[in-house]
């Protein structure tokens, strides 16, 4: 699964694995790239920075704590409630993740000129992510993370007051939830997700 965190310098999510070095080898054999070799943070975790075959960057890690902390419920406020891959080719990008991590496609949504939005589940349960072919003006493939907020309008107001910008939205999506795509004052992308306007 993608662990609920985002790197401070980039839109980089973490995928929990049982052996970082083994997965580095698997990722490279599957056409991905090693961006930063495995590193230990003593007493905390071992991690490596990698990319999928189309260039979307993510981190694989194994925590040193036993047992690992319990993952928050998907709709916990402040938690990442949705993961979204903007791929070079949305039709083929998911094969890599399915083969390596066992994630499964669920429904596909026709978005007209924007192509198909493919939903997926990481644990066989509820949908918790989607992927699509990136927009032509996007500089490269990337993972985008949607943070749960109590109400979208109030959260957008906080973004603006804190010096961020709203790039798109807020608007309602087919699930009935409200989203807004934003940037922080330094230009890093993130998104907001809420059940309430």
PDB file of C-alpha atoms in Angstrom:
ATOM      1  CA  UNK A   1       0.000   0.000   0.000  1.00  0.00           C
ATOM      2  CA  UNK A   2       1.057   3.597  -0.289  1.00  0.00           C
ATOM      3  CA  UNK A   3       1.885   4.763   3.209  1.00  0.00           C
ATOM      4  CA  UNK A   4       0.101   7.952   4.205  1.00  0.00           C
ATOM      5  CA  UNK A   5       2.903  10.473   3.889  1.00  0.00           C
ATOM      6  CA  UNK A   6       4.334  12.899   1.415  1.00  0.00           C
ATOM      7  CA  UNK A   7       7.978  13.892   1.130  1.00  0.00           C
ATOM      8  CA  UNK A   8       8.573  17.554   2.042  1.00  0.00           C
ATOM      9  CA  UNK A   9      10.358  18.323  -1.216  1.00  0.00           C
ATOM     10  CA  UNK A  10       8.194  16.460  -3.704  1.00  0.00           C
ATOM     11  CA  UNK A  11       4.980  14.542  -4.276  1.00  0.00           C
ATOM     12  CA  UNK A  12       6.585  11.258  -3.313  1.00  0.00           C
ATOM     13  CA  UNK A  13       4.556   8.576  -1.583  1.00  0.00           C
ATOM     14  CA  UNK A  14       5.884   5.601   0.311  1.00  0.00           C
ATOM     15  CA  UNK A  15       5.121   1.953  -0.350  1.00  0.00           C
ATOM     16  CA  UNK A  16       5.616  -0.458   2.542  1.00  0.00           C
ATOM     17  CA  UNK A  17       7.544  -3.609   1.554  1.00  0.00           C
ATOM     18  CA  UNK A  18       8.936  -6.546   3.531  1.00  0.00           C
ATOM     19  CA  UNK A  19      12.475  -6.317   2.050  1.00  0.00           C
ATOM     20  CA  UNK A  20      13.728  -3.058   0.510  1.00  0.00           C
ATOM     21  CA  UNK A  21      16.746  -4.567  -1.253  1.00  0.00           C
ATOM     22  CA  UNK A  22      14.700  -7.376  -2.773  1.00  0.00           C
ATOM     23  CA  UNK A  23      12.147  -4.888  -4.081  1.00  0.00           C
ATOM     24  CA  UNK A  24      14.859  -2.660  -5.551  1.00  0.00           C
ATOM     25  CA  UNK A  25      15.914  -5.673  -7.651  1.00  0.00           C
ATOM     26  CA  UNK A  26      12.320  -6.509  -8.591  1.00  0.00           C
ATOM     27  CA  UNK A  27      11.570  -2.907  -9.583  1.00  0.00           C
ATOM     28  CA  UNK A  28      14.633  -2.728 -11.818  1.00  0.00           C
ATOM     29  CA  UNK A  29      13.791  -6.073 -13.446  1.00  0.00           C
ATOM     30  CA  UNK A  30      10.264  -4.771 -14.110  1.00  0.00           C
ATOM     31  CA  UNK A  31      11.650  -1.721 -15.948  1.00  0.00           C
ATOM     32  CA  UNK A  32      11.706   0.765 -13.080  1.00  0.00           C
ATOM     33  CA  UNK A  33      14.754   2.744 -11.990  1.00  0.00           C
ATOM     34  CA  UNK A  34      16.726   3.145  -8.790  1.00  0.00           C
ATOM     35  CA  UNK A  35      16.955   6.874  -8.020  1.00  0.00           C
ATOM     36  CA  UNK A  36      18.586   6.624  -4.567  1.00  0.00           C
ATOM     37  CA  UNK A  37      20.122   3.397  -3.223  1.00  0.00           C
ATOM     38  CA  UNK A  38      18.774   1.887  -0.006  1.00  0.00           C
ATOM     39  CA  UNK A  39      19.566   3.905   3.118  1.00  0.00           C
ATOM     40  CA  UNK A  40      19.052   3.108   6.793  1.00  0.00           C
ATOM     41  CA  UNK A  41      17.619   5.608   9.249  1.00  0.00           C
ATOM     42  CA  UNK A  42      18.758   3.814  12.429  1.00  0.00           C
ATOM     43  CA  UNK A  43      15.894   2.610  14.571  1.00  0.00           C
ATOM     44  CA  UNK A  44      13.310   4.090  12.177  1.00  0.00           C
ATOM     45  CA  UNK A  45      13.345   2.553   8.696  1.00  0.00           C
ATOM     46  CA  UNK A  46      15.260   1.421   5.605  1.00  0.00           C
ATOM     47  CA  UNK A  47      14.217   3.044   2.327  1.00  0.00           C
ATOM     48  CA  UNK A  48      15.114   3.556  -1.334  1.00  0.00           C
ATOM     49  CA  UNK A  49      13.840   6.035  -3.912  1.00  0.00           C
ATOM     50  CA  UNK A  50      12.692   4.432  -7.162  1.00  0.00           C
ATOM     51  CA  UNK A  51      10.555   5.175 -10.196  1.00  0.00           C
ATOM     52  CA  UNK A  52       8.129   3.160 -12.252  1.00  0.00           C
ATOM     53  CA  UNK A  53       8.955   2.436 -15.935  1.00  0.00           C
ATOM     54  CA  UNK A  54       7.205   5.661 -17.015  1.00  0.00           C
ATOM     55  CA  UNK A  55       9.152   7.833 -14.561  1.00  0.00           C
ATOM     56  CA  UNK A  56       6.734   8.395 -11.634  1.00  0.00           C
ATOM     57  CA  UNK A  57       8.854   8.505  -8.461  1.00  0.00           C
ATOM     58  CA  UNK A  58       7.980   6.810  -5.171  1.00  0.00           C
ATOM     59  CA  UNK A  59       9.742   5.455  -2.097  1.00  0.00           C
ATOM     60  CA  UNK A  60       9.836   1.881  -0.863  1.00  0.00           C
ATOM     61  CA  UNK A  61      10.468   1.348   2.824  1.00  0.00           C
ATOM     62  CA  UNK A  62      10.467  -1.104   5.695  1.00  0.00           C
ATOM     63  CA  UNK A  63       9.963   0.225   9.194  1.00  0.00           C
ATOM     64  CA  UNK A  64      12.236  -0.784  12.052  1.00  0.00           C
ATOM     65  CA  UNK A  65       9.459  -0.636  14.662  1.00  0.00           C
ATOM     66  CA  UNK A  66       7.790  -3.893  15.676  1.00  0.00           C
ATOM     67  CA  UNK A  67       4.915  -4.031  15.368  1.00  0.00           C
ATOM     68  CA  UNK A  68       4.400  -1.331  12.735  1.00  0.00           C
ATOM     69  CA  UNK A  69       1.998   1.451  13.732  1.00  0.00           C
ATOM     70  CA  UNK A  70      -1.592   0.796  12.702  1.00  0.00           C
ATOM     71  CA  UNK A  71      -2.517   2.580   9.480  1.00  0.00           C
ATOM     72  CA  UNK A  72      -5.254   5.201   9.991  1.00  0.00           C
ATOM     73  CA  UNK A  73      -8.715   4.581   8.550  1.00  0.00           C
ATOM     74  CA  UNK A  74      -8.867   5.901   4.974  1.00  0.00           C
ATOM     75  CA  UNK A  75     -11.164   8.867   5.705  1.00  0.00           C
ATOM     76  CA  UNK A  76      -9.350  10.065   8.858  1.00  0.00           C
ATOM     77  CA  UNK A  77      -9.036  13.870   8.777  1.00  0.00           C
ATOM     78  CA  UNK A  78      -5.521  14.996   7.834  1.00  0.00           C
ATOM     79  CA  UNK A  79      -4.769  11.565   6.368  1.00  0.00           C
ATOM     80  CA  UNK A  80      -4.260  10.899   2.682  1.00  0.00           C
ATOM     81  CA  UNK A  81      -7.654   9.668   1.515  1.00  0.00           C
ATOM     82  CA  UNK A  82      -6.924   9.210  -2.191  1.00  0.00           C
ATOM     83  CA  UNK A  83      -3.844   8.389  -4.297  1.00  0.00           C
ATOM     84  CA  UNK A  84      -3.720   9.386  -7.943  1.00  0.00           C
ATOM     85  CA  UNK A  85      -1.151   8.458 -10.571  1.00  0.00           C
ATOM     86  CA  UNK A  86      -0.780  10.824 -13.535  1.00  0.00           C
ATOM     87  CA  UNK A  87       1.039   8.518 -15.950  1.00  0.00           C
ATOM     88  CA  UNK A  88       2.611   8.962 -19.370  1.00  0.00           C
ATOM     89  CA  UNK A  89       0.284   6.190 -20.562  1.00  0.00           C
ATOM     90  CA  UNK A  90      -2.578   5.442 -18.196  1.00  0.00           C
ATOM     91  CA  UNK A  91      -3.524   2.326 -20.161  1.00  0.00           C
ATOM     92  CA  UNK A  92      -0.302   0.483 -19.339  1.00  0.00           C
ATOM     93  CA  UNK A  93       1.107   2.163 -16.202  1.00  0.00           C
ATOM     94  CA  UNK A  94      -0.829   0.064 -13.697  1.00  0.00           C
ATOM     95  CA  UNK A  95       0.589  -3.285 -14.864  1.00  0.00           C
ATOM     96  CA  UNK A  96       3.841  -2.494 -13.041  1.00  0.00           C
ATOM     97  CA  UNK A  97       2.119  -1.880  -9.687  1.00  0.00           C
ATOM     98  CA  UNK A  98      -0.215  -4.834 -10.030  1.00  0.00           C
ATOM     99  CA  UNK A  99       2.618  -7.278 -10.705  1.00  0.00           C
ATOM    100  CA  UNK A 100       4.895  -5.943  -7.952  1.00  0.00           C
ATOM    101  CA  UNK A 101       2.465  -5.092  -5.159  1.00  0.00           C
ATOM    102  CA  UNK A 102      -0.713  -6.992  -5.994  1.00  0.00           C
ATOM    103  CA  UNK A 103      -2.901  -3.898  -6.388  1.00  0.00           C
ATOM    104  CA  UNK A 104      -6.083  -4.503  -8.382  1.00  0.00           C
ATOM    105  CA  UNK A 105      -8.043  -2.472 -10.905  1.00  0.00           C
ATOM    106  CA  UNK A 106     -11.722  -1.962 -10.173  1.00  0.00           C
ATOM    107  CA  UNK A 107     -14.012   0.399 -12.113  1.00  0.00           C
ATOM    108  CA  UNK A 108     -12.996   2.496 -15.115  1.00  0.00           C
ATOM    109  CA  UNK A 109     -14.654   5.887 -15.656  1.00  0.00           C
ATOM    110  CA  UNK A 110     -14.891   7.431 -19.125  1.00  0.00           C
ATOM    111  CA  UNK A 111     -13.847  11.096 -18.842  1.00  0.00           C
ATOM    112  CA  UNK A 112     -14.442  11.962 -22.492  1.00  0.00           C
ATOM    113  CA  UNK A 113     -11.573  13.928 -24.035  1.00  0.00           C
ATOM    114  CA  UNK A 114      -9.534  13.450 -20.854  1.00  0.00           C
ATOM    115  CA  UNK A 115      -9.496   9.676 -21.383  1.00  0.00           C
ATOM    116  CA  UNK A 116     -10.210   6.913 -18.881  1.00  0.00           C
ATOM    117  CA  UNK A 117      -9.900   7.245 -15.123  1.00  0.00           C
ATOM    118  CA  UNK A 118      -9.041   3.807 -13.727  1.00  0.00           C
ATOM    119  CA  UNK A 119      -9.873   3.150 -10.076  1.00  0.00           C
ATOM    120  CA  UNK A 120      -7.854   0.672  -8.027  1.00  0.00           C
ATOM    121  CA  UNK A 121      -7.651  -0.938  -4.616  1.00  0.00           C
ATOM    122  CA  UNK A 122      -4.428  -1.704  -2.790  1.00  0.00           C
ATOM    123  CA  UNK A 123      -5.781  -4.320  -0.409  1.00  0.00           C
ATOM    124  CA  UNK A 124      -8.768  -5.812  -2.229  1.00  0.00           C
ATOM    125  CA  UNK A 125     -11.188  -3.650  -0.250  1.00  0.00           C
ATOM    126  CA  UNK A 126     -12.519  -0.195  -1.050  1.00  0.00           C
ATOM    127  CA  UNK A 127     -11.163   1.903  -3.906  1.00  0.00           C
ATOM    128  CA  UNK A 128      -8.439   4.202  -2.613  1.00  0.00           C
ATOM    129  CA  UNK A 129      -6.781   5.421  -5.769  1.00  0.00           C
ATOM    130  CA  UNK A 130      -7.049   6.152  -9.433  1.00  0.00           C
ATOM    131  CA  UNK A 131      -4.837   6.672 -12.434  1.00  0.00           C
ATOM    132  CA  UNK A 132      -5.041   8.423 -15.743  1.00  0.00           C
ATOM    133  CA  UNK A 133      -2.867   9.625 -18.594  1.00  0.00           C
ATOM    134  CA  UNK A 134      -1.384  12.944 -17.490  1.00  0.00           C
ATOM    135  CA  UNK A 135      -2.482  16.191 -19.081  1.00  0.00           C
ATOM    136  CA  UNK A 136      -0.222  17.404 -21.925  1.00  0.00           C
ATOM    137  CA  UNK A 137       0.947  20.437 -19.914  1.00  0.00           C
ATOM    138  CA  UNK A 138       2.120  18.309 -16.953  1.00  0.00           C
ATOM    139  CA  UNK A 139       5.932  18.279 -16.967  1.00  0.00           C
ATOM    140  CA  UNK A 140       6.169  14.568 -16.206  1.00  0.00           C
ATOM    141  CA  UNK A 141       4.424  11.628 -14.557  1.00  0.00           C
ATOM    142  CA  UNK A 142       3.717  11.936 -10.843  1.00  0.00           C
ATOM    143  CA  UNK A 143       1.704  10.699  -7.874  1.00  0.00           C
ATOM    144  CA  UNK A 144      -0.799  13.207  -6.435  1.00  0.00           C
ATOM    145  CA  UNK A 145      -2.167  12.876  -2.890  1.00  0.00           C
ATOM    146  CA  UNK A 146      -5.555  14.034  -1.603  1.00  0.00           C
ATOM    147  CA  UNK A 147      -5.699  15.016   2.072  1.00  0.00           C
ATOM    148  CA  UNK A 148      -8.960  14.561   3.960  1.00  0.00           C
ATOM    149  CA  UNK A 149     -10.475  17.785   5.292  1.00  0.00           C
ATOM    150  CA  UNK A 150     -13.718  18.418   7.190  1.00  0.00           C
ATOM    151  CA  UNK A 151     -15.179  20.844   4.629  1.00  0.00           C
ATOM    152  CA  UNK A 152     -13.747  21.831   1.245  1.00  0.00           C
ATOM    153  CA  UNK A 153     -14.639  25.564   1.226  1.00  0.00           C
ATOM    154  CA  UNK A 154     -13.084  26.183   4.652  1.00  0.00           C
ATOM    155  CA  UNK A 155      -9.961  24.231   3.648  1.00  0.00           C
ATOM    156  CA  UNK A 156      -9.591  26.213   0.402  1.00  0.00           C
ATOM    157  CA  UNK A 157      -9.859  29.420   2.411  1.00  0.00           C
ATOM    158  CA  UNK A 158      -7.037  28.200   4.689  1.00  0.00           C
ATOM    159  CA  UNK A 159      -4.875  27.395   1.641  1.00  0.00           C
ATOM    160  CA  UNK A 160      -5.326  30.926   0.288  1.00  0.00           C
ATOM    161  CA  UNK A 161      -4.670  32.579   3.664  1.00  0.00           C
ATOM    162  CA  UNK A 162      -1.471  30.558   4.105  1.00  0.00           C
ATOM    163  CA  UNK A 163      -0.062  31.704   0.741  1.00  0.00           C
ATOM    164  CA  UNK A 164      -0.996  28.654  -1.314  1.00  0.00           C
ATOM    165  CA  UNK A 165      -3.025  28.678  -4.518  1.00  0.00           C
ATOM    166  CA  UNK A 166      -6.003  26.738  -5.763  1.00  0.00           C
ATOM    167  CA  UNK A 167      -5.274  25.495  -9.276  1.00  0.00           C
ATOM    168  CA  UNK A 168      -8.605  23.758  -9.877  1.00  0.00           C
ATOM    169  CA  UNK A 169     -11.873  23.472  -7.975  1.00  0.00           C
ATOM    170  CA  UNK A 170     -13.415  23.021  -5.634  1.00  0.00           C
ATOM    171  CA  UNK A 171     -15.818  20.762  -7.501  1.00  0.00           C
ATOM    172  CA  UNK A 172     -17.783  17.616  -6.868  1.00  0.00           C
ATOM    173  CA  UNK A 173     -16.653  14.270  -8.294  1.00  0.00           C
ATOM    174  CA  UNK A 174     -18.792  11.215  -9.211  1.00  0.00           C
ATOM    175  CA  UNK A 175     -18.384   9.734  -5.700  1.00  0.00           C
ATOM    176  CA  UNK A 176     -20.211  12.768  -4.284  1.00  0.00           C
ATOM    177  CA  UNK A 177     -17.053  14.041  -2.592  1.00  0.00           C
ATOM    178  CA  UNK A 178     -15.559  17.499  -3.118  1.00  0.00           C
ATOM    179  CA  UNK A 179     -11.983  18.065  -4.298  1.00  0.00           C
ATOM    180  CA  UNK A 180      -9.592  20.939  -4.925  1.00  0.00           C
ATOM    181  CA  UNK A 181      -6.129  20.783  -6.510  1.00  0.00           C
ATOM    182  CA  UNK A 182      -3.683  23.188  -4.883  1.00  0.00           C
ATOM    183  CA  UNK A 183      -0.070  24.279  -4.606  1.00  0.00           C
ATOM    184  CA  UNK A 184       1.716  25.361  -1.455  1.00  0.00           C
ATOM    185  CA  UNK A 185       3.692  28.671  -1.311  1.00  0.00           C
ATOM    186  CA  UNK A 186       6.753  26.907  -2.787  1.00  0.00           C
ATOM    187  CA  UNK A 187       4.815  25.386  -5.694  1.00  0.00           C
ATOM    188  CA  UNK A 188       4.462  21.787  -4.450  1.00  0.00           C
ATOM    189  CA  UNK A 189       1.215  20.158  -5.598  1.00  0.00           C
ATOM    190  CA  UNK A 190      -1.313  18.579  -3.257  1.00  0.00           C
ATOM    191  CA  UNK A 191      -5.073  18.080  -3.260  1.00  0.00           C
ATOM    192  CA  UNK A 192      -7.932  18.272  -0.786  1.00  0.00           C
ATOM    193  CA  UNK A 193     -10.804  15.830  -0.387  1.00  0.00           C
ATOM    194  CA  UNK A 194     -14.007  16.166   1.641  1.00  0.00           C
ATOM    195  CA  UNK A 195     -17.488  14.712   1.977  1.00  0.00           C
ATOM    196  CA  UNK A 196     -18.732  18.229   2.745  1.00  0.00           C
ATOM    197  CA  UNK A 197     -18.867  21.451   0.744  1.00  0.00           C
TER     198      UNK A 197
END
